[in-house]
Amino acid sequence: MTRAQVLEVVGDDRDEQTLVAAIDFSRLPRHVAVIMDGNGRWARSRHLPRLEGHRAGVESVRSVVETAARLGLQALTVYAFSTENWKRPTDEVSGLMGLLKLYIRRELKTLRANNIKFGVVGGLDGLPKDVRDELRRGIHETSKLSGLQFSLALNYSGRSELTDVARRLAIEARAGTIDPMDIDEKAIERRLFTAHLPEPDLLIRTSGELRVSNFLLWQIAYAEIWVTDVLWPDFRRRHLLQAIVDFQKRERRYGGITASAGKA
Ligand code: IPE
Ligand code: IPE
Ligand code: MG
């Protein structure tokens, strides 16, 4: 990478330049998935309402989307609202929905300017109509773009996604349009929300929790997991760069053995 290209990704921050220089651009993760966590704790530590943590978290989303696009990643999917999050107090839920709407309204121009194709992973129909309309507008107005595929996982849960696939396959089998013996992994993958995306290579979770919380259960079968104690509102470009540098040091074996072990 030339110095000019590095600067294009990170500007003049020396630590970030060092990180970018350490990245092998021929082996980038194709798809990065992020469980954004810790907004509430970030707010609590500042004696602020939880919603302020979510508001601050929007800045982190901006920073990560921009960095992913500049790096040339193919896909970025961030977990913004799980089907279990409906259990939260109504004012927090409605506050989050309001932020979502605002985010699309404010960011759509930037997404388009950066050739970013926006999408939603999850039950769009279960969201309030005004939010759904805004999201649909975002999807529609970026549908022809060919750069980073940026998806928000909303009203999403891995189990409900898989349950839905099972139901649809059963309906198709009953209708005679699919033979149960033809149901293979590809048949399932084609029916997932992420059918158009490569499998996540790297799964990031912030705020130190060591769990996947029902996120992309099928898709992360072989993802490399990277956890940081950083709370989501504090997550910035350098953290994503660090995750990619660390990812590139891992050896992915997919159940096989290492090349060197094979020779031994
Ligand atoms: C993540 O932050 C955002 C959402 C789940 C919507 P949290 O709101 O879960 O923050 P903590 O885990 O309570 O700190
Ligand atoms: C995971 O965070 C879901 C999202 C980031 C939207 P949660 O805070 O909801 O997950 P748990 O409750 O810690 O498992
Ligand atoms: Mg949480």
Tab-separated table of N, CA, C and O in Angstrom, residues 16 25 31 38 64-65 70 86 156 187 209 238 261:
chain	number	residue	atom	x	y	z
A	16	GLU	N	-3.260	4.890	13.805
A	16	GLU	CA	-4.127	4.281	12.786
A	16	GLU	C	-3.341	3.981	11.514
A	16	GLU	O	-3.543	2.952	10.868
A	25	PHE	N	-4.145	-6.257	2.461
A	25	PHE	CA	-5.390	-5.948	1.752
A	25	PHE	C	-5.851	-7.055	0.811
A	25	PHE	O	-6.973	-7.015	0.309
A	31	HIS	N	-16.776	-10.203	5.033
A	31	HIS	CA	-17.973	-9.750	5.742
A	31	HIS	C	-17.635	-9.625	7.235
A	31	HIS	O	-17.182	-10.587	7.841
A	38	GLY	N	-23.156	-2.337	25.002
A	38	GLY	CA	-22.560	-1.496	26.037
A	38	GLY	C	-23.039	-0.050	26.049
A	38	GLY	O	-22.517	0.765	26.812
A	64	VAL	N	-17.612	3.394	11.862
A	64	VAL	CA	-17.305	2.038	11.405
A	64	VAL	C	-17.752	1.819	9.954
A	64	VAL	O	-17.032	1.198	9.164
A	65	VAL	N	-18.901	2.364	9.615
A	65	VAL	CA	-19.393	2.226	8.229
A	65	VAL	C	-18.420	2.914	7.279
A	65	VAL	O	-18.023	2.360	6.246
A	70	ARG	N	-14.101	2.543	3.209
A	70	ARG	CA	-12.787	2.967	2.721
A	70	ARG	C	-11.827	1.798	2.582
A	70	ARG	O	-10.979	1.778	1.688
A	86	TRP	N	-37.434	-6.102	22.426
A	86	TRP	CA	-38.792	-5.553	22.662
A	86	TRP	C	-39.162	-5.623	24.137
A	86	TRP	O	-40.072	-4.937	24.595
A	156	TYR	N	-34.292	-8.731	14.736
A	156	TYR	CA	-33.653	-9.941	14.238
A	156	TYR	C	-33.378	-10.915	15.375
A	156	TYR	O	-32.984	-10.513	16.471
A	187	ALA	N	-29.935	-25.019	0.255
A	187	ALA	CA	-31.373	-24.695	0.244
A	187	ALA	C	-31.719	-23.821	1.446
A	187	ALA	O	-32.565	-22.932	1.359
A	209	GLU	N	-18.760	-8.868	26.642
A	209	GLU	CA	-19.624	-10.040	26.868
A	209	GLU	C	-19.211	-11.182	25.931
A	209	GLU	O	-19.015	-10.963	24.741
A	238	ARG	N	-10.039	2.914	14.868
A	238	ARG	CA	-8.839	2.157	15.248
A	238	ARG	C	-9.184	0.779	15.815
A	238	ARG	O	-8.423	-0.165	15.667
A	261	ALA	N	1.225	-29.134	9.976
A	261	ALA	CA	0.936	-30.379	10.704
A	261	ALA	C	0.771	-31.535	9.716
A	261	ALA	O	1.187	-32.659	9.987
